GROMACS .gro file of C-alpha atoms in nm:
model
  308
    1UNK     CA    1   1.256   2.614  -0.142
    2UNK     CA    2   1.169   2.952   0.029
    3UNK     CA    3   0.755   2.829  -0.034
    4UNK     CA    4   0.752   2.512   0.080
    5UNK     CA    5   0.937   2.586   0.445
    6UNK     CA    6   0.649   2.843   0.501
    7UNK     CA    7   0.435   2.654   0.726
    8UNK     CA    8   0.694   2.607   0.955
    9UNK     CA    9   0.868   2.973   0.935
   10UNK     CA   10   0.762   3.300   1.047
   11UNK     CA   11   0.994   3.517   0.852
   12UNK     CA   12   1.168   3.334   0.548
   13UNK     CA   13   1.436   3.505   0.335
   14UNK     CA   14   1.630   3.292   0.097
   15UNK     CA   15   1.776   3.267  -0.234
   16UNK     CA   16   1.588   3.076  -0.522
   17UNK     CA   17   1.964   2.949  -0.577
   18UNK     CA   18   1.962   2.743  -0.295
   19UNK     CA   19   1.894   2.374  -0.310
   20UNK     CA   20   1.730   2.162  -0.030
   21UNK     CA   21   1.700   1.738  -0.053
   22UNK     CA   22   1.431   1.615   0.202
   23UNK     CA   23   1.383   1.335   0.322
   24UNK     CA   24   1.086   1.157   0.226
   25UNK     CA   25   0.967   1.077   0.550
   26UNK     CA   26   0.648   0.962   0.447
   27UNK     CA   27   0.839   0.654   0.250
   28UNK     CA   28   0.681   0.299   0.375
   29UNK     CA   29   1.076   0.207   0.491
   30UNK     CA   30   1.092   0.505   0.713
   31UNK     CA   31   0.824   0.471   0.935
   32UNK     CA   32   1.085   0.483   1.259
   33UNK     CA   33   1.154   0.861   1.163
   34UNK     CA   34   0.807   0.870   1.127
   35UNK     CA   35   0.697   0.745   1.473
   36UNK     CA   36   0.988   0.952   1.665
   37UNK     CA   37   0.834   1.260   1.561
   38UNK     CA   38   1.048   1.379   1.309
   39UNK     CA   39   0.864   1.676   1.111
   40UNK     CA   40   1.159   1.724   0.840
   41UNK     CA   41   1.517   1.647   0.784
   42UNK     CA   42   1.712   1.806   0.447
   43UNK     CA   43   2.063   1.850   0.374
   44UNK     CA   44   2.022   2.245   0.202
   45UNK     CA   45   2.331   2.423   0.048
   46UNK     CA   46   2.205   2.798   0.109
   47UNK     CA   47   2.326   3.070  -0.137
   48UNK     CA   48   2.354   3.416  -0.167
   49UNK     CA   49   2.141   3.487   0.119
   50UNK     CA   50   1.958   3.353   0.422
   51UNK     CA   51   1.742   3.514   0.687
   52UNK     CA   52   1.475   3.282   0.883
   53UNK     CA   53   1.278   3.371   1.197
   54UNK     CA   54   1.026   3.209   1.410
   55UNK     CA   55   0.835   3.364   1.707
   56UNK     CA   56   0.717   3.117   1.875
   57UNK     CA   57   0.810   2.813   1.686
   58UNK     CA   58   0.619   2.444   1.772
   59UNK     CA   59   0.847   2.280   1.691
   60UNK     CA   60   1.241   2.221   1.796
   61UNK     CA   61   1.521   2.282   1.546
   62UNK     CA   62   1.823   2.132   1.485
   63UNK     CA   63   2.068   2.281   1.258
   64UNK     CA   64   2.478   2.111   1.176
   65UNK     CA   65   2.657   2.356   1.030
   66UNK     CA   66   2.881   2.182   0.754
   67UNK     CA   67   3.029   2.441   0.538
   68UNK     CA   68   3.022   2.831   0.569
   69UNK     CA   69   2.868   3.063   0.859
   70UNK     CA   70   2.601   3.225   0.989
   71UNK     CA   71   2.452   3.419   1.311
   72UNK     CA   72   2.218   3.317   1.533
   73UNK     CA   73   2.003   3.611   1.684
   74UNK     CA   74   1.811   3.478   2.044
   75UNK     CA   75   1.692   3.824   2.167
   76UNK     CA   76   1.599   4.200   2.032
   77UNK     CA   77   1.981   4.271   2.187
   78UNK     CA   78   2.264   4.307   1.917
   79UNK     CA   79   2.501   4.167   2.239
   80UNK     CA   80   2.346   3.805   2.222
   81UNK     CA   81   2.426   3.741   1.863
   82UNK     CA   82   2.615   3.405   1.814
   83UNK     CA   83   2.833   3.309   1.558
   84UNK     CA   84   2.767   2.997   1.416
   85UNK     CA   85   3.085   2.815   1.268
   86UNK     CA   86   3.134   2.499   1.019
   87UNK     CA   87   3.139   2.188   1.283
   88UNK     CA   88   2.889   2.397   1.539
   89UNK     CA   89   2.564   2.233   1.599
   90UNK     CA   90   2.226   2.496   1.661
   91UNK     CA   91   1.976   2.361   1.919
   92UNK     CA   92   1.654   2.594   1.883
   93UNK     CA   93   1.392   2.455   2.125
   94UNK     CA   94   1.034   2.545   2.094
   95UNK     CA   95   0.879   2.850   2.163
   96UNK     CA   96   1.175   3.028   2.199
   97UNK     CA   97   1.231   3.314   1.965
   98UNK     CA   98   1.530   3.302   1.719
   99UNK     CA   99   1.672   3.448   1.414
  100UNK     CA  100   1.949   3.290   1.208
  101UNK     CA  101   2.148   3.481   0.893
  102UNK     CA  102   2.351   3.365   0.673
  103UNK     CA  103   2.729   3.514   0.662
  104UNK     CA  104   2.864   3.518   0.303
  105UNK     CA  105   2.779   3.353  -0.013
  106UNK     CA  106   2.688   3.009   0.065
  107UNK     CA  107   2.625   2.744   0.373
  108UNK     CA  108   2.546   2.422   0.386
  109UNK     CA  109   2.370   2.264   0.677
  110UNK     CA  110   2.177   1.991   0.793
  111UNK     CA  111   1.818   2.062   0.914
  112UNK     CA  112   1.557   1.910   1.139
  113UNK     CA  113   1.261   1.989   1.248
  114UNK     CA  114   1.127   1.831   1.559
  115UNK     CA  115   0.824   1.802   1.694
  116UNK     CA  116   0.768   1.929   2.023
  117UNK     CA  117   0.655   1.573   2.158
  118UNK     CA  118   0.789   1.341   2.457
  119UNK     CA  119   1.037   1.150   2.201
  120UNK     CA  120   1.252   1.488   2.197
  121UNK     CA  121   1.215   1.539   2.624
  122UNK     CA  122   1.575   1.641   2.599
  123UNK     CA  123   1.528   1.941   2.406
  124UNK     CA  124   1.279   2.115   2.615
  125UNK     CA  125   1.459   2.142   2.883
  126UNK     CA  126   1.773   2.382   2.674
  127UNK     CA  127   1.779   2.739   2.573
  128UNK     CA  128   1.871   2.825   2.211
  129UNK     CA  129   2.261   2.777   2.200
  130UNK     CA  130   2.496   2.656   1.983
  131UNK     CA  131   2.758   2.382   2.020
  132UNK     CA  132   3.088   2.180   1.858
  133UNK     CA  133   2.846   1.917   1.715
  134UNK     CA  134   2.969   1.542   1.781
  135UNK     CA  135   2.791   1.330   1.506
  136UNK     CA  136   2.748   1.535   1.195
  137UNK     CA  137   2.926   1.335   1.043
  138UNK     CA  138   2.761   0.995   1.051
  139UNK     CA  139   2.438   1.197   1.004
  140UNK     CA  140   2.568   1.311   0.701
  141UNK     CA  141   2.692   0.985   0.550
  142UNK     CA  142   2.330   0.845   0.706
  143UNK     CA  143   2.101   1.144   0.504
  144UNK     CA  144   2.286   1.093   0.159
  145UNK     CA  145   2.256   0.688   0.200
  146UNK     CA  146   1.888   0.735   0.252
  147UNK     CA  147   1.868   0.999   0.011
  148UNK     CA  148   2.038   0.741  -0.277
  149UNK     CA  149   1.863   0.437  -0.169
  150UNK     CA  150   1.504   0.633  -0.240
  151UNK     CA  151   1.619   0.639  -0.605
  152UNK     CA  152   1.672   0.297  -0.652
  153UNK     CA  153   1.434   0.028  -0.764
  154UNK     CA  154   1.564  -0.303  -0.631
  155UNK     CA  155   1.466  -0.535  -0.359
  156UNK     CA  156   1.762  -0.435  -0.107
  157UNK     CA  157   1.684  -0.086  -0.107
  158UNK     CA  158   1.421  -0.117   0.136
  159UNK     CA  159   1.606  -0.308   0.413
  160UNK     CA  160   1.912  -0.010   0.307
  161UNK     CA  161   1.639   0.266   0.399
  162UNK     CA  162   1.516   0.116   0.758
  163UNK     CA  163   1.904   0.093   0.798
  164UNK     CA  164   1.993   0.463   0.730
  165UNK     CA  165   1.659   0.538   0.900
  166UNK     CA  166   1.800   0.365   1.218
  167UNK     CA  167   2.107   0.504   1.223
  168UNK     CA  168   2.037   0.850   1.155
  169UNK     CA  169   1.780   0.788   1.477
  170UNK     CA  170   2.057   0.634   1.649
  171UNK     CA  171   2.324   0.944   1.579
  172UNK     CA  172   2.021   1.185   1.678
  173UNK     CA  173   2.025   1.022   2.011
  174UNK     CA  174   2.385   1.010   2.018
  175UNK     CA  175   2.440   1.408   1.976
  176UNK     CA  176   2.157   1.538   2.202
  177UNK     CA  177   2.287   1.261   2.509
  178UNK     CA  178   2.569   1.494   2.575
  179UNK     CA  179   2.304   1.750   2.630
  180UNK     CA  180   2.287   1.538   2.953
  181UNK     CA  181   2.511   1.562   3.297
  182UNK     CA  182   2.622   1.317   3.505
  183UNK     CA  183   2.436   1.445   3.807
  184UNK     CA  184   2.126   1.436   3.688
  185UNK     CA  185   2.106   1.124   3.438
  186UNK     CA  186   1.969   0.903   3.686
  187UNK     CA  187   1.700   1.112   3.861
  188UNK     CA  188   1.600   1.192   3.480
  189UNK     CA  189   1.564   0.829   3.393
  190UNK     CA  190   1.311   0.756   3.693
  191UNK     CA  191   1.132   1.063   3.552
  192UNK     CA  192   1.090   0.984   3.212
  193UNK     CA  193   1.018   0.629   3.301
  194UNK     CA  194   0.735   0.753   3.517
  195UNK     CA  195   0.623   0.966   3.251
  196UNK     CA  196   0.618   0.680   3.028
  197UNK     CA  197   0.373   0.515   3.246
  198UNK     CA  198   0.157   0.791   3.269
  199UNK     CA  199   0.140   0.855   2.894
  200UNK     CA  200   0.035   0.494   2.873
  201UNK     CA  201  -0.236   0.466   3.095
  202UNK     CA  202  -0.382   0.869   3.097
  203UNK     CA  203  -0.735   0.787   3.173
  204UNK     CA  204  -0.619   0.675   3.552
  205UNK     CA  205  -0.680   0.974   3.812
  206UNK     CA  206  -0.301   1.013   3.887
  207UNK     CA  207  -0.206   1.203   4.203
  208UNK     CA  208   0.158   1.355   4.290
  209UNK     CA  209   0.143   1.120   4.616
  210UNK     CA  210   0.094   0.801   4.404
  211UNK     CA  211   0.370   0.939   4.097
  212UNK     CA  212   0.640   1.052   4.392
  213UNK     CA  213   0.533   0.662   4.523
  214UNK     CA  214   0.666   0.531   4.240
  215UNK     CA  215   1.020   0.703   4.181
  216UNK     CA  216   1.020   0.618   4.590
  217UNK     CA  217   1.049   1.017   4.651
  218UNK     CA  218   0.816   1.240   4.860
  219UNK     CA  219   0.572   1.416   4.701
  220UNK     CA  220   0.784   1.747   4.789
  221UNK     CA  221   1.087   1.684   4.640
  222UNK     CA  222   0.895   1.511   4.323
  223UNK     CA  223   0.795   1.893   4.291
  224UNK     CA  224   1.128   2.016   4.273
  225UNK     CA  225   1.267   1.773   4.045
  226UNK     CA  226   0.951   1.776   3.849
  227UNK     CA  227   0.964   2.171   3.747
  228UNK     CA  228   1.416   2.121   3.759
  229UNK     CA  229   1.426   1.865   3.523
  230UNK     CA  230   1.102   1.851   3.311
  231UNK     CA  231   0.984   2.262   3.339
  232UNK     CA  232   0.646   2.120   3.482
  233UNK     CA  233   0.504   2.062   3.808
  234UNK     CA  234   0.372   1.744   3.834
  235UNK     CA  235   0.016   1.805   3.757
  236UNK     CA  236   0.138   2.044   3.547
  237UNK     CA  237   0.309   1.759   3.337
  238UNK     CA  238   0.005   1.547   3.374
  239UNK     CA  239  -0.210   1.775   3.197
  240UNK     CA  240   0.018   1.864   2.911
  241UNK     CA  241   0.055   1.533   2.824
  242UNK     CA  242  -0.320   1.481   2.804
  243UNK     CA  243  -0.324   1.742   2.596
  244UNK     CA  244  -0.076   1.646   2.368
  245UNK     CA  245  -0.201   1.296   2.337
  246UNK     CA  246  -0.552   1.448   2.296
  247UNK     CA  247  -0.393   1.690   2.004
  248UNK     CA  248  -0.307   1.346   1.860
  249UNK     CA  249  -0.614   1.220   1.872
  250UNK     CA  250  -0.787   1.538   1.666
  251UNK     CA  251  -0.555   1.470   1.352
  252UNK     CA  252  -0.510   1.134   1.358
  253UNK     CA  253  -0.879   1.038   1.455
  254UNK     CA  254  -1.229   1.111   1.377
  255UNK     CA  255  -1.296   1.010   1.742
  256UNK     CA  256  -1.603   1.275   1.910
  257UNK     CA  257  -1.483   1.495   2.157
  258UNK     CA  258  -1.631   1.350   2.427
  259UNK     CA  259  -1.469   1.019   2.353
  260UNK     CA  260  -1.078   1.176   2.356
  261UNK     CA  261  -1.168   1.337   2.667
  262UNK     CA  262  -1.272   0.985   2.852
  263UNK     CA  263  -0.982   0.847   2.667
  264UNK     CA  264  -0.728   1.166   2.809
  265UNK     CA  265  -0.833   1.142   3.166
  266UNK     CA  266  -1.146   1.405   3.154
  267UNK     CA  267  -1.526   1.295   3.311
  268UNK     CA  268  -1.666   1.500   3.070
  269UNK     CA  269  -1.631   1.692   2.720
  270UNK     CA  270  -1.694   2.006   2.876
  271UNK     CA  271  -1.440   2.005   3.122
  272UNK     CA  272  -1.202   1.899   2.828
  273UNK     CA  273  -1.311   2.157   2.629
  274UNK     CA  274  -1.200   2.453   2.879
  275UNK     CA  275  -0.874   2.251   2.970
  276UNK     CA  276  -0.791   2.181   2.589
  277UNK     CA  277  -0.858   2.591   2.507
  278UNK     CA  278  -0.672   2.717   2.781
  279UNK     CA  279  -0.385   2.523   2.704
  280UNK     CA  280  -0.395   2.579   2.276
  281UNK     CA  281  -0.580   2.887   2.254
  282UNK     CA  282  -0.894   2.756   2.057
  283UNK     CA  283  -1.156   2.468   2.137
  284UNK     CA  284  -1.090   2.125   1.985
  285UNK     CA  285  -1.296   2.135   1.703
  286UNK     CA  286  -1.098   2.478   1.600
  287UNK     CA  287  -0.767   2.277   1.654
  288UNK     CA  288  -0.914   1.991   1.425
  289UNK     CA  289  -1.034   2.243   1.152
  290UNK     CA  290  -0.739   2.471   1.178
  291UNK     CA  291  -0.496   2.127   1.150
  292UNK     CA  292  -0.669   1.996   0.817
  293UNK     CA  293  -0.654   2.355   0.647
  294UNK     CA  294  -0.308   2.358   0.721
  295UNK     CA  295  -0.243   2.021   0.565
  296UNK     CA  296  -0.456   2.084   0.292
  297UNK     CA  297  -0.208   2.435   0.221
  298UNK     CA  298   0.110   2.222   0.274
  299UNK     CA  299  -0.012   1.982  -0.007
  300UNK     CA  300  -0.135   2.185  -0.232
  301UNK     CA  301   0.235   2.425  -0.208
  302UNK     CA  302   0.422   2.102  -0.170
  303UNK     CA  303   0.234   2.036  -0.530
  304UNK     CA  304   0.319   2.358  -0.659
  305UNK     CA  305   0.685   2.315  -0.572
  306UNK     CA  306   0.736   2.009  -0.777
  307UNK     CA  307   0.827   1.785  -0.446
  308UNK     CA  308   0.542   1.486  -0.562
   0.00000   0.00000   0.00000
């Protein structure tokens, strides 16, 4: 187990004895856990002991606490550890430092990884905390369905699978709406609508005039509720989601460069080039390279782990 979580973790600590069922994501039948961006789900009873860090994670967590406890760490300051009790749900956005231990001899817990994409907006905008979860559940009951219908050779399986698929989807949506307050649901909705329409059409020249036009705000309060709601100004949001969709593009394409920056909005590959490094740290071909060597690794310990 402690292996094949190593591309995602930092600093992994954990028993041999513990046991971890994964979904398959990758199954024909769950391509709608697929397409929202999910990176992993696993129910995992942990024994004996577990310590996991991450740095500066890319991805969010999500972690239902079924049976047993832990500690959640959020800072170098002993004051801000957080007990994490059997019901309690973990929400571990990205990029925020964390460190979680086990307490005692064995916890089991549902895990997600998500990825740090539009799908999971929500998340973003949180600080690592912990909660009473609402829905674990019906995630539960919805991860061992899926889990039992992946076993089975017979025609119904399949339309079984899309329907755990859905409804774990469904109770994912459920738990992190109550992330949400009433004040600011509907200003949120205009924004991710808007958003929407921007990812969709990222090779117009969008300016915060015509955007703030189209929630029927001015262009100064579209800044405030831009960086409130979102943590981006508005051109600030603009470009990170060229980016992202251009990141998408690298691994999923063998478009040239200078066709994913006409296709993200850019005039040319050079000013792509600088945008794209200053927001990821290397050039787009690095990012391209660095994304197939990591693959390559995950296969080949996924391999090595017995998983295929």
């Amino acid at each position: 187990m402690a292996e094949s979580l190593q591309y995602l973790i930092d600093s992994l600590s954990v028993s041999p004895k513990s046991e971890r069922r994964q979904l398959h994501l990758s199954h024909p039948d769950a391509k709608v856990l697929k397409e929202k961006d999910i990176v992993m789900a696993a129910l995992c009873v942990l024994r004996e002991k577990c310590e996991i860090s991450r740095n500066d994670p890319g991805d969010h967590a999500l972690i239902f606490s079924l049976e047993g406890e832990a500690t959640l760490y959020i800072s170098d300051s002993p004051r801000k550890r957080i007990p994490i009790k059997p019901g309690h749900l973990v929400i571990l956005p990205a990029h925020n430092r964390h460190k979680y231990v086990m307490e005692g001899k064995e916890w089991k817990v549902i895990l997600f990884y998500l990825a740090d994409t539009y799908s999971w907006r929500l998340i973003r905008d949180s600080k690592p905390h912990v909660r009473l979860a609402l829905a674990q559940n019906e995630l539960k009951a919805a991860l061992e369905g899926f889990l039992s219908e992946t076993l089975r050779n017979e025609k119904r399986s399949s339309q079984a699978i899309q329907h755990y698929s859905e409804l774990i989807l469904l109770n994912l949506d459920r738990e992190l709406d109550m992330e949400e307050s009433n004040s600011s649901q509907e200003m949120k909705h205009h924004l991710y609508q808007l958003w929407g329409s921007v990812s969709a059409d990222l090779a117009h020249n969008w300016t915060v005039s015509e955007m703030a036009g189209k929630i029927g705000i001015s262009s100064q309060h579209f800044y405030k509720v831009s960086a409130r709601y979102c943590g981006y100004k508005p051109v600030e949001m603009v470009a990170r989601l060229r980016m992202q969709q251009a990141q998408e593009y690298l691994i999923g394409t063998d478009y040239m460069v200078k066709s994913i920056a006409r296709l993200v909005g850019y005039s040319d590959s050079f000013g792509f080039s600088a945008a794209f490094k200053r927001h990821t740290g290397c050039s787009p071909k690095q990012f391209r390279e660095k994304y197939h060597q990591q693959c390559a690794q995950k296969h080949k310990q996924e391999n090595e782990d017995g998983w295929y």
